[in-house]
C-alpha positions as a LaTeX table, in Angstrom:
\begin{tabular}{lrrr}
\hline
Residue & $x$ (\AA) & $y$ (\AA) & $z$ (\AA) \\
\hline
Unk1 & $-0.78$ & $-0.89$ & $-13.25$ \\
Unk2 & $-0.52$ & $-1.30$ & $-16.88$ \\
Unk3 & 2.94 & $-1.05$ & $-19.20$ \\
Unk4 & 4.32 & 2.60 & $-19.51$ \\
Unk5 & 2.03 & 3.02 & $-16.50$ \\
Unk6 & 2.56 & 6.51 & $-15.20$ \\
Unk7 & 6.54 & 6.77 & $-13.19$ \\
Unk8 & 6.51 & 7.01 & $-9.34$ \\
Unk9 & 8.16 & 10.14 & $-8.38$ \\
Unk10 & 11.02 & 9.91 & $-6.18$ \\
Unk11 & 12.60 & 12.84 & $-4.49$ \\
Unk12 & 15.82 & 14.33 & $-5.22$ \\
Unk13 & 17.79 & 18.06 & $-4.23$ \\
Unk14 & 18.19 & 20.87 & $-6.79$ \\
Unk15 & 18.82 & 24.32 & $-6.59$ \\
Unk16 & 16.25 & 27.19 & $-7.41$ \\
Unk17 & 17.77 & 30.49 & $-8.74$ \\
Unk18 & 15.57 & 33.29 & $-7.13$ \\
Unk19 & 16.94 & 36.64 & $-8.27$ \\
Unk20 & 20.85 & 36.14 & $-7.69$ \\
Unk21 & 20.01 & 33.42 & $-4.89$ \\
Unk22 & 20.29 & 30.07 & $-4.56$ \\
Unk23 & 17.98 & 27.89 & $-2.34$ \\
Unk24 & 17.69 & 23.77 & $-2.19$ \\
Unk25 & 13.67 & 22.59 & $-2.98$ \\
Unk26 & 13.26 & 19.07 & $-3.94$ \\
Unk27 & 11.74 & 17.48 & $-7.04$ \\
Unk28 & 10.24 & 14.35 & $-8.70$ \\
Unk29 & 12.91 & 12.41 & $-10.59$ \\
Unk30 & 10.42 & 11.13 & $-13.27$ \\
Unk31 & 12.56 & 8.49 & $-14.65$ \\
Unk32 & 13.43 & 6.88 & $-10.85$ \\
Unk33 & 10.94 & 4.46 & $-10.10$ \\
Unk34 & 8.03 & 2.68 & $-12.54$ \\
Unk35 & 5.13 & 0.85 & $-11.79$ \\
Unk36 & 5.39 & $-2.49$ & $-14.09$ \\
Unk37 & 3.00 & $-5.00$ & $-14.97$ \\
Unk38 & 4.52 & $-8.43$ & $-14.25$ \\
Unk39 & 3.29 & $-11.00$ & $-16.52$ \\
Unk40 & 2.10 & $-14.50$ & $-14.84$ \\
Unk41 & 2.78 & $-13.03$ & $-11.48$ \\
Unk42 & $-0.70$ & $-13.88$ & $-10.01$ \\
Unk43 & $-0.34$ & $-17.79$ & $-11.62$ \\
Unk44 & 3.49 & $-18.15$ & $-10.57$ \\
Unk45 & 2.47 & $-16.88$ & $-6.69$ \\
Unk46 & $-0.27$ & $-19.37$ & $-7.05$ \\
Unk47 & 1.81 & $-22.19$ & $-8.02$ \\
Unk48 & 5.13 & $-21.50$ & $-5.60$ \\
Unk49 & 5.44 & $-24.66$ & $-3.47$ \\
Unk50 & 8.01 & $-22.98$ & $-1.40$ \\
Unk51 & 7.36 & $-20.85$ & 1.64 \\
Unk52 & 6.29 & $-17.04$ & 1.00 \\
Unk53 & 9.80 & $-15.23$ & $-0.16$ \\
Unk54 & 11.59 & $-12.72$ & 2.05 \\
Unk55 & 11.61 & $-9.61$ & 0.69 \\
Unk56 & 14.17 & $-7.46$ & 2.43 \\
Unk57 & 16.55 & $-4.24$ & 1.50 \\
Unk58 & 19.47 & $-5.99$ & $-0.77$ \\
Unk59 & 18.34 & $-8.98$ & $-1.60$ \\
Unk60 & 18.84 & $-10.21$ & $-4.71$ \\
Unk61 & 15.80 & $-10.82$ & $-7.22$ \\
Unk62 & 16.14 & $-13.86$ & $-10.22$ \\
Unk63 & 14.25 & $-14.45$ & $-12.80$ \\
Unk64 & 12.74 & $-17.36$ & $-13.98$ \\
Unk65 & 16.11 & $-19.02$ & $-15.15$ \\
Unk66 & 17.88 & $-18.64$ & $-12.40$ \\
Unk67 & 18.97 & $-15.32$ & $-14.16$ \\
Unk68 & 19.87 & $-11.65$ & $-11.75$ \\
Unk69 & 17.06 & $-9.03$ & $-12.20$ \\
Unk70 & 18.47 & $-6.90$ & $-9.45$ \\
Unk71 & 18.52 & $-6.25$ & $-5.91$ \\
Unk72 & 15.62 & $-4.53$ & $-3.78$ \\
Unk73 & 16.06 & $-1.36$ & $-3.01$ \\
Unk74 & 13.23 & $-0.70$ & $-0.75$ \\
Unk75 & 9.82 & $-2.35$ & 0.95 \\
Unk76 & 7.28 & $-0.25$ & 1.58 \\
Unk77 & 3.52 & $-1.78$ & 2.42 \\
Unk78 & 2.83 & $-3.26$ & $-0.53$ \\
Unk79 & 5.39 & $-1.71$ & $-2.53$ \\
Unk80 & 9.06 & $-3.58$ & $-3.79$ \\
Unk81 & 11.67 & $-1.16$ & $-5.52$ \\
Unk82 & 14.02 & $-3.11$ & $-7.45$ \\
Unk83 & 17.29 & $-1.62$ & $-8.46$ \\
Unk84 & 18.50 & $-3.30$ & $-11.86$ \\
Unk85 & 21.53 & $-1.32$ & $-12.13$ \\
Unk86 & 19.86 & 0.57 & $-14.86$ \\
Unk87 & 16.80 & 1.68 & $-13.72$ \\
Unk88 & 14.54 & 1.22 & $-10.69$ \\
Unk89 & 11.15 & $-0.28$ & $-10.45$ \\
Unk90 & 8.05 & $-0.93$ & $-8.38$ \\
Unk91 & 6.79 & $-4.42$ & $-7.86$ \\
Unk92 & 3.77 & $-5.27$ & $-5.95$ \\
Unk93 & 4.58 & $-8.22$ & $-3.32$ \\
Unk94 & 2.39 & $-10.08$ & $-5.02$ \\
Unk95 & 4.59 & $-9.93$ & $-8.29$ \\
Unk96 & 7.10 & $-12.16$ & $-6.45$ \\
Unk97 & 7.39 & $-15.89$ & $-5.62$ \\
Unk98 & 10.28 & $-17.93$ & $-2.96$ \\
Unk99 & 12.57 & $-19.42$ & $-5.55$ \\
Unk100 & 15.80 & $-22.21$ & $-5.09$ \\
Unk101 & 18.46 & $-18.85$ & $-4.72$ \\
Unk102 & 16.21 & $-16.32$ & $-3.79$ \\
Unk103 & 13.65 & $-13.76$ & $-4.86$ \\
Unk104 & 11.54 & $-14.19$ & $-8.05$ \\
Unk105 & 9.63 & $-12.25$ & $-10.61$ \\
Unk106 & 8.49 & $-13.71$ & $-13.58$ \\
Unk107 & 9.72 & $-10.81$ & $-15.69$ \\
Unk108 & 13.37 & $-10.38$ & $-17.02$ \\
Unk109 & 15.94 & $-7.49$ & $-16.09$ \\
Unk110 & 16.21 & $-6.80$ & $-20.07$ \\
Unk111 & 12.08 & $-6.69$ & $-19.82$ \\
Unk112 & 12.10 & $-4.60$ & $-16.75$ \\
Unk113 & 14.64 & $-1.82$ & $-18.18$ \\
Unk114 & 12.74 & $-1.44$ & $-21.83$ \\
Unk115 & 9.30 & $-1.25$ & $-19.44$ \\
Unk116 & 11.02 & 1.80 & $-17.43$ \\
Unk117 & 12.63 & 3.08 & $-20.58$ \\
Unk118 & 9.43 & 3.29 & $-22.42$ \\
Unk119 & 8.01 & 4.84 & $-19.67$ \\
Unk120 & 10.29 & 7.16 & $-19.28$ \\
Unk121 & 9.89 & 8.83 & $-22.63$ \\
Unk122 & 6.63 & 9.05 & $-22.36$ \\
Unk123 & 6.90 & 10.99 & $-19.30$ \\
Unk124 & 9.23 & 13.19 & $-20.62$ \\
Unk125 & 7.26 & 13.92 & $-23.85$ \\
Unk126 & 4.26 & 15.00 & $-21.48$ \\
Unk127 & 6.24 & 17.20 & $-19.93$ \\
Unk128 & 8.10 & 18.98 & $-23.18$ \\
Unk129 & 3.97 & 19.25 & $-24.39$ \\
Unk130 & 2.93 & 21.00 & $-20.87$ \\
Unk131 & 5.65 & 23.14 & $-20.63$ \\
Unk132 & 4.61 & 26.01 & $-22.38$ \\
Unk133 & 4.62 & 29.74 & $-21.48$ \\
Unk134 & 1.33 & 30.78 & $-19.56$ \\
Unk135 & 0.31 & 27.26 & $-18.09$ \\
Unk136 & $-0.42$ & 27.06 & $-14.52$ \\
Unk137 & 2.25 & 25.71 & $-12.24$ \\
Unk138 & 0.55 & 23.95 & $-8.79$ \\
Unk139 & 2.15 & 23.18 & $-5.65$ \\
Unk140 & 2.38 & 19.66 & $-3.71$ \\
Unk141 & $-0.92$ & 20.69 & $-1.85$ \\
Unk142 & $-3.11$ & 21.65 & $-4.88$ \\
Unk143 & $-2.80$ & 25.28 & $-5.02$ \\
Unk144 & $-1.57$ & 27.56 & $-8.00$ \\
Unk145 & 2.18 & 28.47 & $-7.37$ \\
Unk146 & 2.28 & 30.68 & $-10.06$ \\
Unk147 & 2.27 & 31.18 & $-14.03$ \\
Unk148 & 5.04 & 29.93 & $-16.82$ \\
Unk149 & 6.53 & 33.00 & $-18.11$ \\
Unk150 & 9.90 & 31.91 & $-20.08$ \\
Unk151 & 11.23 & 28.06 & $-20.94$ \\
Unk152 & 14.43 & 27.54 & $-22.21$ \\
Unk153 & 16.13 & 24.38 & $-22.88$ \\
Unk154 & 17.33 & 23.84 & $-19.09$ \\
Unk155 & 14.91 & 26.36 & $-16.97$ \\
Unk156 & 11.32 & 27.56 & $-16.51$ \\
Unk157 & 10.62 & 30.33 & $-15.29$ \\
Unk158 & 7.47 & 30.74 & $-13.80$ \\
Unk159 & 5.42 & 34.25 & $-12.32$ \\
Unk160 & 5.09 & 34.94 & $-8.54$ \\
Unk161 & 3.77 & 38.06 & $-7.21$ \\
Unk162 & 6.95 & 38.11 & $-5.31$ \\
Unk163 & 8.84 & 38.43 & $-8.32$ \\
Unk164 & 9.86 & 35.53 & $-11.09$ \\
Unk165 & 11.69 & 32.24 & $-9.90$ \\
Unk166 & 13.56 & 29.96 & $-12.06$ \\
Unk167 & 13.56 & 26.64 & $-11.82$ \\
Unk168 & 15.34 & 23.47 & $-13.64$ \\
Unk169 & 12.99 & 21.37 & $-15.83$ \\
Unk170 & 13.59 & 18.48 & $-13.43$ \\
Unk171 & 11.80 & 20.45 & $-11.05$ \\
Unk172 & 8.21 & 20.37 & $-12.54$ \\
Unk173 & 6.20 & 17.17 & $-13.08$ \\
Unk174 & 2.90 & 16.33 & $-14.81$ \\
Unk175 & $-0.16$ & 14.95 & $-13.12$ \\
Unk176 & $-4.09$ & 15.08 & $-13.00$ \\
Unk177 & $-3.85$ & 18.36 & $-12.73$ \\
Unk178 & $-1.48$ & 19.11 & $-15.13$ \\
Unk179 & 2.11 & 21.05 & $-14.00$ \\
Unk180 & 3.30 & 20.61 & $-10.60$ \\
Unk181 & 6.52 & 20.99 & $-8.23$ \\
Unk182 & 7.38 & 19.26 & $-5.16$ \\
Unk183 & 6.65 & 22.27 & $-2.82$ \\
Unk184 & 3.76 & 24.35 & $-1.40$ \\
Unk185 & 4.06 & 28.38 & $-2.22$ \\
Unk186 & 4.72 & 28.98 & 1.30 \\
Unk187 & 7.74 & 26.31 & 1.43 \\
Unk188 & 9.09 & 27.86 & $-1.80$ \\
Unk189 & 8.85 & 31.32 & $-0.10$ \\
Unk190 & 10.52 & 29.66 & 2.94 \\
Unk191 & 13.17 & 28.86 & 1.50 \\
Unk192 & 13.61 & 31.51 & $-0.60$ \\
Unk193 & 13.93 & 34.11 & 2.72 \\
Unk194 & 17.02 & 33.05 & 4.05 \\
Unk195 & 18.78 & 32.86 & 0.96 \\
Unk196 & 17.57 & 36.63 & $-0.17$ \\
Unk197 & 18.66 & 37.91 & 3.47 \\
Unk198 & 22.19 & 36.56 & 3.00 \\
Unk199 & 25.21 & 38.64 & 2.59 \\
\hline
\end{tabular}
């Protein structure tokens, strides 16, 4: 993916106020994880003389000097999350080469947190620009959860035809097809039940 690619959501717990209730849902942190570019990664695998690197939870990534980028957070198929302290970001496999301490990318920690900061403010001018009363709201799976009725500066509150639900700005994330949430209408109804029924 290019610079200021779109972020990777990553999951994290909030609360939705429904009525005078409470209830947990979860929601992309937009800032969490971004796709970089890694310049020279393709000519620096290339050219490693060393065996393929070991990419495993905690280990620490260097730079080209010899210099910390951060430690990896998580491997998933292709995917490397690399905490830098500041920020965290996705790596292809391919982005890294077996170097004398560890780990390496050809990219700095310095250029890896102004790539995720740049990204990140991007992201979150989308989202100011989408978030606007009467846009459609859509679920994890596609479908329309409801309507935008009210925004204020820290919730949205968005139409349901079993009444209005309010959720944090956090909650809501932009995609193809425009606003979405982490949940399906029925999960948000789901967990809205036991939190209406209790005392």
């Amino acid at each position: 993916m290019s610079e200021g690619a779109c972020p990777e959501p990553r999951f994290r717990e909030l609360f939705v106020q429904n009525g005078s209730f409470e209830v947990k849902v979860f929601h992309f942190v937009i800032a969490a994880a971004v796709a970089l570019s890694v310049p020279g990664a393709a000519s620096a695998q290339a050219s490693a003389t060393s065996a393929a690197p070991v990419l495993t939870v905690g280990a620490t990534i260097y730079d080209p000097q010899g210099g910390e980028v951060g430690k990896i957070d998580s491997v998933t198929n292709d995917a490397v999350v690399v905490d830098t302290g500041n920020y965290k970001a996705t790596l292809p496999q391919s982005a890294f080469a077996a170097g004398a301490k560890g780990p390496t990318v050809t990219i700095t920690r310095a250029q890896i947190d102004e790539q995720v900061a740049a990204a990140t403010q991007k992201a979150t001018a989308a989202l100011d620009a989408a978030l606007v009363a009467g846009a459609e709201v859509k679920g994890k799976a596609g479908a329309t959860i409801g309507a935008i009725k009210e925004v204020t500066a820290e919730y949205v509150v968005i139409d349901r035809a079993a009444g209005p639900v309010s959720l944090s700005r956090k909650a809501f994330g932009v995609g193809t097809q425009g606003l979405f949430i982490s949940m399906t209408a029925a999960e948000l109804d789901a967990a809205a039940k036991p939190a209406s029924s209790t005392p």
